[in-house]
Amino acid sequence: MSTLLITHHDCIEHEPGDFHPEHPDRLRGVMRMLESEDFMLLHRDQAPHADHEQLLRVHPLSYIEEIMGMVPREGHHSIDGDTTLSPKTGEAALRSAGGVCAAVDAVALKQVRNAFVAVRPPGHHAERSRAMGFCFFNNVAVGAYHARAVHGFQKVAVMDWDVHHGNGTQHIFWDDPDAFYASTHQYPLWPGTGAADECGAHNNILNCPLPAGAGGAEFRAAMTEKVLPALRAFNPDILFISAGFDAHGRDPMANMRLTVADFVWATEELLQVAAECCDNRVVSVMEGGYDIVALAACVAAHIRKLMGV
Ligand SMILES: [Zn+2]
């Protein structure tokens, strides 16, 4: 079985501003890399819009309407210093969350073994009722609750290796004993959450804060000693990856020193967990990553590993 790549051109047309780090060139760079022959065997699909039913499992109607109502007809509308809407942002945000749901469907129905969702805006900072940190809808959480509601996967797990802590996903999962969230991230760093003692209402949150300057050795130790055993103990029915690549050494937004090889290693380890726990079901969702060269290289290597080549 194969790997599915889901994306949509609308996700390139979300334009938070010429000098904004979450720039359309991020996804352009990734998609250009995926034109190479190495990826001929990828199955490819367009990301559909998330529908209200999918979004409402995570976000209240009032919030969904507020976000869609803020989409400007021209120019920009800023929610805060980081989080800005342009005329295509509503479309892009709907397709980002919808893309994850479509990936879940394909993996659940065994049309493919696993999937990568190459979308923007990212999602892991989006709270139930608050957009922040370049994020509007929590794409991975919407996908996780879709997996439960539609495909009967009770236990859902997210591993988030973005360099920033996924405050939104943590808070959405906090009270849910069947939703597990694990994160490695630089700490302290924006958004300020993700201390080791934030464990969720049911010990269902695992935070592995790492200091500025941490590299592959520290990351692999946190994965090996904490994340991987916890994932195996939780034994998910489907495993999501919040795949941000801003912990790479070239990234301008943080100070960790991971390499492409570290992300490849982590991908391999998570695939092994999925093989043991959930019949290989993995849905990986793009989050951050702001050095365009490093982002494209990391995504390409990550997808090669998902494809098993
Ligand atoms: Zn990030």
mmCIF file of C-alpha atoms and ligand atoms in Angstrom:
data_model
loop_
_atom_site.group_PDB
_atom_site.id
_atom_site.type_symbol
_atom_site.label_atom_id
_atom_site.label_comp_id
_atom_site.label_asym_id
_atom_site.label_seq_id
_atom_site.Cartn_x
_atom_site.Cartn_y
_atom_site.Cartn_z
ATOM 1 C CA MET A 1 0.000 0.000 0.000
ATOM 2 C CA SER A 2 1.040 3.506 -0.687
ATOM 3 C CA THR A 3 1.332 6.982 0.738
ATOM 4 C CA LEU A 4 -1.137 9.775 0.017
ATOM 5 C CA LEU A 5 -0.190 13.439 -0.358
ATOM 6 C CA ILE A 6 -3.015 15.891 0.201
ATOM 7 C CA THR A 7 -2.698 19.579 -0.587
ATOM 8 C CA HIS A 8 -4.542 22.386 -2.387
ATOM 9 C CA HIS A 9 -3.567 25.488 -4.318
ATOM 10 C CA ASP A 10 -5.778 27.628 -2.062
ATOM 11 C CA CYS A 11 -3.301 26.906 0.741
ATOM 12 C CA ILE A 12 -0.675 28.832 -1.238
ATOM 13 C CA GLU A 13 -3.023 31.790 -1.606
ATOM 14 C CA HIS A 14 -3.315 32.497 2.123
ATOM 15 C CA GLU A 15 -1.052 35.561 2.347
ATOM 16 C CA PRO A 16 -0.416 36.896 5.834
ATOM 17 C CA GLY A 17 1.993 39.521 4.439
ATOM 18 C CA ASP A 18 5.171 39.850 2.385
ATOM 19 C CA PHE A 19 7.454 39.808 5.409
ATOM 20 C CA HIS A 20 5.481 37.279 7.436
ATOM 21 C CA PRO A 21 7.477 34.093 8.166
ATOM 22 C CA GLU A 22 4.454 31.869 7.439
ATOM 23 C CA HIS A 23 4.810 32.773 3.748
ATOM 24 C CA PRO A 24 3.250 31.059 0.698
ATOM 25 C CA ASP A 25 6.774 30.217 -0.479
ATOM 26 C CA ARG A 26 6.897 27.595 2.296
ATOM 27 C CA LEU A 27 4.331 25.434 0.555
ATOM 28 C CA ARG A 28 5.610 26.379 -2.915
ATOM 29 C CA GLY A 29 9.056 25.118 -1.891
ATOM 30 C CA VAL A 30 7.629 21.872 -0.543
ATOM 31 C CA MET A 31 5.527 21.209 -3.632
ATOM 32 C CA ARG A 32 8.438 21.962 -5.957
ATOM 33 C CA MET A 33 10.533 19.399 -4.087
ATOM 34 C CA LEU A 34 7.743 16.816 -4.445
ATOM 35 C CA GLU A 35 7.809 17.170 -8.238
ATOM 36 C CA SER A 36 10.970 15.041 -8.287
ATOM 37 C CA GLU A 37 10.851 11.528 -9.702
ATOM 38 C CA ASP A 38 11.274 10.095 -6.216
ATOM 39 C CA PHE A 39 7.655 10.968 -5.570
ATOM 40 C CA MET A 40 6.051 9.577 -8.738
ATOM 41 C CA LEU A 41 4.440 6.794 -6.719
ATOM 42 C CA LEU A 42 2.747 9.140 -4.277
ATOM 43 C CA HIS A 43 -1.018 9.126 -4.511
ATOM 44 C CA ARG A 44 -2.187 12.723 -4.694
ATOM 45 C CA ASP A 45 -5.485 14.304 -3.753
ATOM 46 C CA GLN A 46 -6.916 17.779 -3.423
ATOM 47 C CA ALA A 47 -7.860 18.914 0.067
ATOM 48 C CA PRO A 48 -11.620 19.419 0.331
ATOM 49 C CA HIS A 49 -13.224 22.067 2.550
ATOM 50 C CA ALA A 50 -13.855 20.908 6.095
ATOM 51 C CA ASP A 51 -17.587 20.974 6.669
ATOM 52 C CA HIS A 52 -19.269 22.424 9.742
ATOM 53 C CA GLU A 53 -19.836 19.005 11.253
ATOM 54 C CA GLN A 54 -16.091 18.318 11.180
ATOM 55 C CA LEU A 55 -15.101 21.710 12.588
ATOM 56 C CA LEU A 56 -17.814 21.689 15.267
ATOM 57 C CA ARG A 57 -16.223 18.690 16.976
ATOM 58 C CA VAL A 58 -13.418 21.071 18.012
ATOM 59 C CA HIS A 59 -14.554 24.667 17.525
ATOM 60 C CA PRO A 60 -17.850 26.322 18.572
ATOM 61 C CA LEU A 61 -20.104 27.649 15.809
ATOM 62 C CA SER A 62 -19.687 31.212 17.062
ATOM 63 C CA TYR A 63 -15.920 30.948 16.610
ATOM 64 C CA ILE A 64 -16.146 29.404 13.124
ATOM 65 C CA GLU A 65 -18.487 32.193 12.057
ATOM 66 C CA GLU A 66 -16.272 34.822 13.666
ATOM 67 C CA ILE A 67 -13.187 33.618 11.753
ATOM 68 C CA MET A 68 -15.005 33.338 8.431
ATOM 69 C CA GLY A 69 -16.568 36.759 9.055
ATOM 70 C CA MET A 70 -13.125 38.307 9.539
ATOM 71 C CA VAL A 71 -11.887 37.285 6.069
ATOM 72 C CA PRO A 72 -11.258 40.601 4.296
ATOM 73 C CA ARG A 73 -12.454 41.246 0.742
ATOM 74 C CA GLU A 74 -9.111 42.851 0.047
ATOM 75 C CA GLY A 75 -5.986 43.672 1.996
ATOM 76 C CA HIS A 76 -5.411 42.155 5.404
ATOM 77 C CA HIS A 77 -7.142 41.734 8.747
ATOM 78 C CA SER A 78 -4.888 41.067 11.734
ATOM 79 C CA ILE A 79 -6.142 39.225 14.812
ATOM 80 C CA ASP A 80 -2.857 39.767 16.613
ATOM 81 C CA GLY A 81 0.722 40.573 15.643
ATOM 82 C CA ASP A 82 1.235 37.059 14.247
ATOM 83 C CA THR A 83 -2.117 35.965 12.936
ATOM 84 C CA THR A 84 -3.393 37.720 9.833
ATOM 85 C CA LEU A 85 -6.129 36.966 7.327
ATOM 86 C CA SER A 86 -6.067 37.743 3.603
ATOM 87 C CA PRO A 87 -8.953 37.242 1.137
ATOM 88 C CA LYS A 88 -8.100 33.540 0.598
ATOM 89 C CA THR A 89 -7.450 32.679 4.255
ATOM 90 C CA GLY A 90 -10.926 31.295 4.861
ATOM 91 C CA GLU A 91 -10.610 28.917 1.914
ATOM 92 C CA ALA A 92 -7.103 27.882 2.928
ATOM 93 C CA ALA A 93 -8.063 27.275 6.569
ATOM 94 C CA LEU A 94 -11.109 25.196 5.571
ATOM 95 C CA ARG A 95 -9.000 23.109 3.188
ATOM 96 C CA SER A 96 -6.256 22.619 5.785
ATOM 97 C CA ALA A 97 -8.664 21.076 8.290
ATOM 98 C CA GLY A 98 -10.610 19.301 5.534
ATOM 99 C CA GLY A 99 -7.389 17.880 4.118
ATOM 100 C CA VAL A 100 -6.631 16.153 7.393
ATOM 101 C CA CYS A 101 -10.143 14.658 7.488
ATOM 102 C CA ALA A 102 -9.755 13.393 3.918
ATOM 103 C CA ALA A 103 -6.399 11.845 4.843
ATOM 104 C CA VAL A 104 -8.044 10.111 7.792
ATOM 105 C CA ASP A 105 -10.755 8.730 5.492
ATOM 106 C CA ALA A 106 -8.222 7.316 3.016
ATOM 107 C CA VAL A 107 -6.114 5.728 5.756
ATOM 108 C CA ALA A 108 -9.137 4.371 7.637
ATOM 109 C CA LEU A 109 -10.589 2.817 4.490
ATOM 110 C CA LYS A 110 -7.178 1.300 3.649
ATOM 111 C CA GLN A 111 -7.002 3.093 0.313
ATOM 112 C CA VAL A 112 -3.472 4.039 1.381
ATOM 113 C CA ARG A 113 -1.188 3.022 4.222
ATOM 114 C CA ASN A 114 -0.435 6.518 5.483
ATOM 115 C CA ALA A 115 -0.751 10.157 4.448
ATOM 116 C CA PHE A 116 0.987 13.520 4.540
ATOM 117 C CA VAL A 117 -1.135 16.665 4.521
ATOM 118 C CA ALA A 118 0.843 19.585 3.035
ATOM 119 C CA VAL A 119 -1.287 22.549 3.984
ATOM 120 C CA ARG A 120 -1.182 26.017 5.490
ATOM 121 C CA PRO A 121 -2.245 27.834 7.623
ATOM 122 C CA PRO A 122 -0.902 25.477 10.290
ATOM 123 C CA GLY A 123 -3.102 24.485 13.207
ATOM 124 C CA HIS A 124 -1.517 23.373 16.468
ATOM 125 C CA HIS A 125 -1.666 26.771 18.195
ATOM 126 C CA ALA A 126 -5.378 27.277 17.443
ATOM 127 C CA GLU A 127 -7.448 26.961 20.613
ATOM 128 C CA ARG A 128 -11.122 26.019 20.557
ATOM 129 C CA SER A 129 -12.135 29.683 20.448
ATOM 130 C CA ARG A 130 -8.977 31.579 19.724
ATOM 131 C CA ALA A 131 -6.797 31.973 16.650
ATOM 132 C CA MET A 132 -3.122 32.547 17.421
ATOM 133 C CA GLY A 133 0.399 31.788 16.240
ATOM 134 C CA PHE A 134 -0.463 31.787 12.496
ATOM 135 C CA CYS A 135 -3.252 29.213 13.187
ATOM 136 C CA PHE A 136 -7.051 29.466 12.795
ATOM 137 C CA PHE A 137 -8.501 25.953 12.999
ATOM 138 C CA ASN A 138 -6.712 23.136 14.805
ATOM 139 C CA ASN A 139 -6.265 20.901 11.781
ATOM 140 C CA VAL A 140 -4.832 17.870 13.556
ATOM 141 C CA ALA A 141 -7.464 17.934 16.318
ATOM 142 C CA VAL A 142 -10.266 18.238 13.758
ATOM 143 C CA GLY A 143 -8.792 15.179 12.018
ATOM 144 C CA ALA A 144 -8.454 13.248 15.267
ATOM 145 C CA TYR A 145 -12.085 13.778 16.270
ATOM 146 C CA HIS A 146 -13.192 12.991 12.722
ATOM 147 C CA ALA A 147 -11.324 9.674 13.006
ATOM 148 C CA ARG A 148 -13.221 8.898 16.187
ATOM 149 C CA ALA A 149 -16.664 10.056 15.085
ATOM 150 C CA VAL A 150 -16.731 8.596 11.584
ATOM 151 C CA HIS A 151 -14.389 5.610 11.691
ATOM 152 C CA GLY A 152 -14.815 4.460 15.267
ATOM 153 C CA PHE A 153 -11.169 4.930 16.257
ATOM 154 C CA GLN A 154 -11.648 5.566 19.946
ATOM 155 C CA LYS A 155 -8.050 6.217 20.939
ATOM 156 C CA VAL A 156 -6.298 8.963 19.027
ATOM 157 C CA ALA A 157 -2.709 10.121 19.559
ATOM 158 C CA VAL A 158 -0.764 13.115 18.276
ATOM 159 C CA MET A 159 3.029 13.378 18.348
ATOM 160 C CA ASP A 160 4.069 17.012 17.829
ATOM 161 C CA TRP A 161 7.762 17.657 17.072
ATOM 162 C CA ASP A 162 7.287 21.273 15.971
ATOM 163 C CA VAL A 163 9.796 23.452 17.862
ATOM 164 C CA HIS A 164 6.886 25.349 19.433
ATOM 165 C CA HIS A 165 4.561 23.748 21.925
ATOM 166 C CA GLY A 166 1.114 22.916 20.509
ATOM 167 C CA ASN A 167 -0.896 24.716 23.148
ATOM 168 C CA GLY A 168 -4.121 24.391 21.174
ATOM 169 C CA THR A 169 -3.949 20.646 20.700
ATOM 170 C CA GLN A 170 -2.945 20.148 24.342
ATOM 171 C CA HIS A 171 -5.896 22.157 25.627
ATOM 172 C CA ILE A 172 -8.388 20.507 23.263
ATOM 173 C CA PHE A 173 -7.209 17.036 24.385
ATOM 174 C CA TRP A 174 -6.733 17.961 28.074
ATOM 175 C CA ASP A 175 -9.919 16.385 29.523
ATOM 176 C CA ASP A 176 -10.176 13.491 27.067
ATOM 177 C CA PRO A 177 -8.753 10.222 28.432
ATOM 178 C CA ASP A 178 -8.809 8.652 24.955
ATOM 179 C CA ALA A 179 -6.840 11.471 23.305
ATOM 180 C CA PHE A 180 -3.088 11.502 23.892
ATOM 181 C CA TYR A 181 -0.787 14.404 23.045
ATOM 182 C CA ALA A 182 3.009 14.216 23.179
ATOM 183 C CA SER A 183 5.298 17.107 22.328
ATOM 184 C CA THR A 184 9.008 17.813 22.056
ATOM 185 C CA HIS A 185 9.690 21.549 21.844
ATOM 186 C CA GLN A 186 12.143 24.252 22.766
ATOM 187 C CA TYR A 187 11.320 25.602 26.204
ATOM 188 C CA PRO A 188 11.042 28.281 27.328
ATOM 189 C CA LEU A 189 9.805 29.695 24.039
ATOM 190 C CA TRP A 190 6.590 31.168 22.663
ATOM 191 C CA PRO A 191 3.708 30.282 23.413
ATOM 192 C CA GLY A 192 4.996 29.602 26.947
ATOM 193 C CA THR A 193 3.054 26.393 27.583
ATOM 194 C CA GLY A 194 4.517 22.878 27.524
ATOM 195 C CA ALA A 195 6.228 22.519 30.891
ATOM 196 C CA ALA A 196 6.928 18.941 31.934
ATOM 197 C CA ASP A 197 4.334 19.122 34.727
ATOM 198 C CA GLU A 198 1.438 19.816 32.300
ATOM 199 C CA CYS A 199 0.084 16.264 32.130
ATOM 200 C CA GLY A 200 -3.617 16.567 31.242
ATOM 201 C CA ALA A 201 -6.601 15.555 33.351
ATOM 202 C CA HIS A 202 -5.893 11.853 32.769
ATOM 203 C CA ASN A 203 -2.112 11.807 32.411
ATOM 204 C CA ASN A 204 -2.861 11.972 28.699
ATOM 205 C CA ILE A 205 -0.445 14.812 27.898
ATOM 206 C CA LEU A 206 3.331 14.292 27.729
ATOM 207 C CA ASN A 207 5.533 17.347 27.411
ATOM 208 C CA CYS A 208 9.265 17.007 26.772
ATOM 209 C CA PRO A 209 10.661 20.534 26.973
ATOM 210 C CA LEU A 210 14.168 20.888 25.532
ATOM 211 C CA PRO A 211 16.571 23.794 26.084
ATOM 212 C CA ALA A 212 17.692 26.226 23.389
ATOM 213 C CA GLY A 213 20.621 24.691 21.581
ATOM 214 C CA ALA A 214 19.363 21.125 21.983
ATOM 215 C CA GLY A 215 20.111 18.881 19.019
ATOM 216 C CA GLY A 216 19.631 15.351 17.830
ATOM 217 C CA ALA A 217 21.028 13.690 20.942
ATOM 218 C CA GLU A 218 18.581 15.433 23.297
ATOM 219 C CA PHE A 219 15.649 14.997 20.904
ATOM 220 C CA ARG A 220 16.321 11.291 20.357
ATOM 221 C CA ALA A 221 16.738 10.729 24.093
ATOM 222 C CA ALA A 222 13.356 12.388 24.814
ATOM 223 C CA MET A 223 11.724 10.296 22.102
ATOM 224 C CA THR A 224 13.332 7.027 23.178
ATOM 225 C CA GLU A 225 12.939 7.432 26.915
ATOM 226 C CA LYS A 226 9.571 9.184 27.099
ATOM 227 C CA VAL A 227 7.508 9.642 23.932
ATOM 228 C CA LEU A 228 7.811 6.218 22.310
ATOM 229 C CA PRO A 229 7.143 4.198 25.507
ATOM 230 C CA ALA A 230 4.174 6.456 26.333
ATOM 231 C CA LEU A 231 2.713 6.037 22.848
ATOM 232 C CA ARG A 232 3.083 2.259 23.074
ATOM 233 C CA ALA A 233 1.437 2.261 26.501
ATOM 234 C CA PHE A 234 -1.444 4.397 25.227
ATOM 235 C CA ASN A 235 -1.815 2.056 22.239
ATOM 236 C CA PRO A 236 -3.654 4.387 19.820
ATOM 237 C CA ASP A 237 -6.053 3.312 17.086
ATOM 238 C CA ILE A 238 -4.573 5.977 14.794
ATOM 239 C CA LEU A 239 -1.416 8.065 15.119
ATOM 240 C CA PHE A 240 -1.107 11.675 13.962
ATOM 241 C CA ILE A 241 2.117 13.620 13.578
ATOM 242 C CA SER A 242 2.093 17.395 13.972
ATOM 243 C CA ALA A 243 5.018 17.672 11.628
ATOM 244 C CA GLY A 244 6.611 21.074 12.031
ATOM 245 C CA PHE A 245 10.214 21.326 10.903
ATOM 246 C CA ASP A 246 11.263 24.498 12.717
ATOM 247 C CA ALA A 247 13.457 22.561 15.160
ATOM 248 C CA HIS A 248 15.887 22.207 12.232
ATOM 249 C CA GLY A 249 19.227 23.955 12.808
ATOM 250 C CA ARG A 250 18.677 26.404 9.940
ATOM 251 C CA ASP A 251 15.309 27.633 11.144
ATOM 252 C CA PRO A 252 15.202 31.357 11.968
ATOM 253 C CA MET A 253 12.336 31.122 14.503
ATOM 254 C CA ALA A 254 14.029 29.060 17.237
ATOM 255 C CA ASN A 255 17.335 27.658 18.417
ATOM 256 C CA MET A 256 17.256 23.894 18.198
ATOM 257 C CA ARG A 257 19.686 21.984 16.011
ATOM 258 C CA LEU A 258 17.896 19.013 14.507
ATOM 259 C CA THR A 259 18.933 17.703 11.107
ATOM 260 C CA VAL A 260 17.061 15.960 8.322
ATOM 261 C CA ALA A 261 18.450 12.681 9.685
ATOM 262 C CA ASP A 262 16.807 13.303 13.069
ATOM 263 C CA PHE A 263 13.392 13.750 11.475
ATOM 264 C CA VAL A 264 13.925 10.644 9.349
ATOM 265 C CA TRP A 265 14.844 8.667 12.460
ATOM 266 C CA ALA A 266 11.780 9.946 14.344
ATOM 267 C CA THR A 267 9.538 9.107 11.387
ATOM 268 C CA GLU A 268 10.890 5.570 11.348
ATOM 269 C CA GLU A 269 10.325 5.168 15.091
ATOM 270 C CA LEU A 270 6.739 6.423 14.867
ATOM 271 C CA LEU A 271 6.023 4.130 11.917
ATOM 272 C CA GLN A 272 7.220 1.255 14.083
ATOM 273 C CA VAL A 273 4.827 2.290 16.880
ATOM 274 C CA ALA A 274 2.000 2.488 14.340
ATOM 275 C CA ALA A 275 2.883 -0.954 13.011
ATOM 276 C CA GLU A 276 2.625 -2.382 16.518
ATOM 277 C CA CYS A 277 -0.441 -0.464 17.724
ATOM 278 C CA CYS A 278 -2.683 0.559 14.865
ATOM 279 C CA ASP A 279 -2.138 -1.389 11.668
ATOM 280 C CA ASN A 280 0.289 1.294 10.348
ATOM 281 C CA ARG A 281 -2.309 4.066 10.401
ATOM 282 C CA VAL A 282 -0.385 7.375 10.358
ATOM 283 C CA VAL A 283 -1.606 10.800 9.258
ATOM 284 C CA SER A 284 1.135 13.423 9.260
ATOM 285 C CA VAL A 285 0.173 17.082 9.080
ATOM 286 C CA MET A 286 2.470 19.974 8.214
ATOM 287 C CA GLU A 287 2.804 22.609 10.941
ATOM 288 C CA GLY A 288 5.740 25.094 11.134
ATOM 289 C CA GLY A 289 9.124 25.310 9.422
ATOM 290 C CA TYR A 290 10.348 28.703 8.256
ATOM 291 C CA ASP A 291 13.631 28.076 6.475
ATOM 292 C CA ILE A 292 12.296 27.180 3.071
ATOM 293 C CA VAL A 293 15.284 25.066 2.009
ATOM 294 C CA ALA A 294 15.323 23.097 5.270
ATOM 295 C CA LEU A 295 11.536 22.721 5.287
ATOM 296 C CA ALA A 296 11.441 21.280 1.765
ATOM 297 C CA ALA A 297 14.341 18.915 2.483
ATOM 298 C CA CYS A 298 12.761 17.712 5.732
ATOM 299 C CA VAL A 299 9.317 17.178 4.214
ATOM 300 C CA ALA A 300 10.811 15.273 1.284
ATOM 301 C CA ALA A 301 12.836 12.994 3.564
ATOM 302 C CA HIS A 302 9.863 12.502 5.907
ATOM 303 C CA ILE A 303 7.593 11.527 3.016
ATOM 304 C CA ARG A 304 10.220 9.158 1.567
ATOM 305 C CA LYS A 305 10.230 7.384 4.912
ATOM 306 C CA LEU A 306 6.397 7.293 4.990
ATOM 307 C CA MET A 307 6.560 5.719 1.510
ATOM 308 C CA GLY A 308 9.043 3.171 2.797
ATOM 309 C CA VAL A 309 11.830 4.120 0.391
HETATM 310 ZN ZN ZN B 1 6.526 26.078 15.199
#
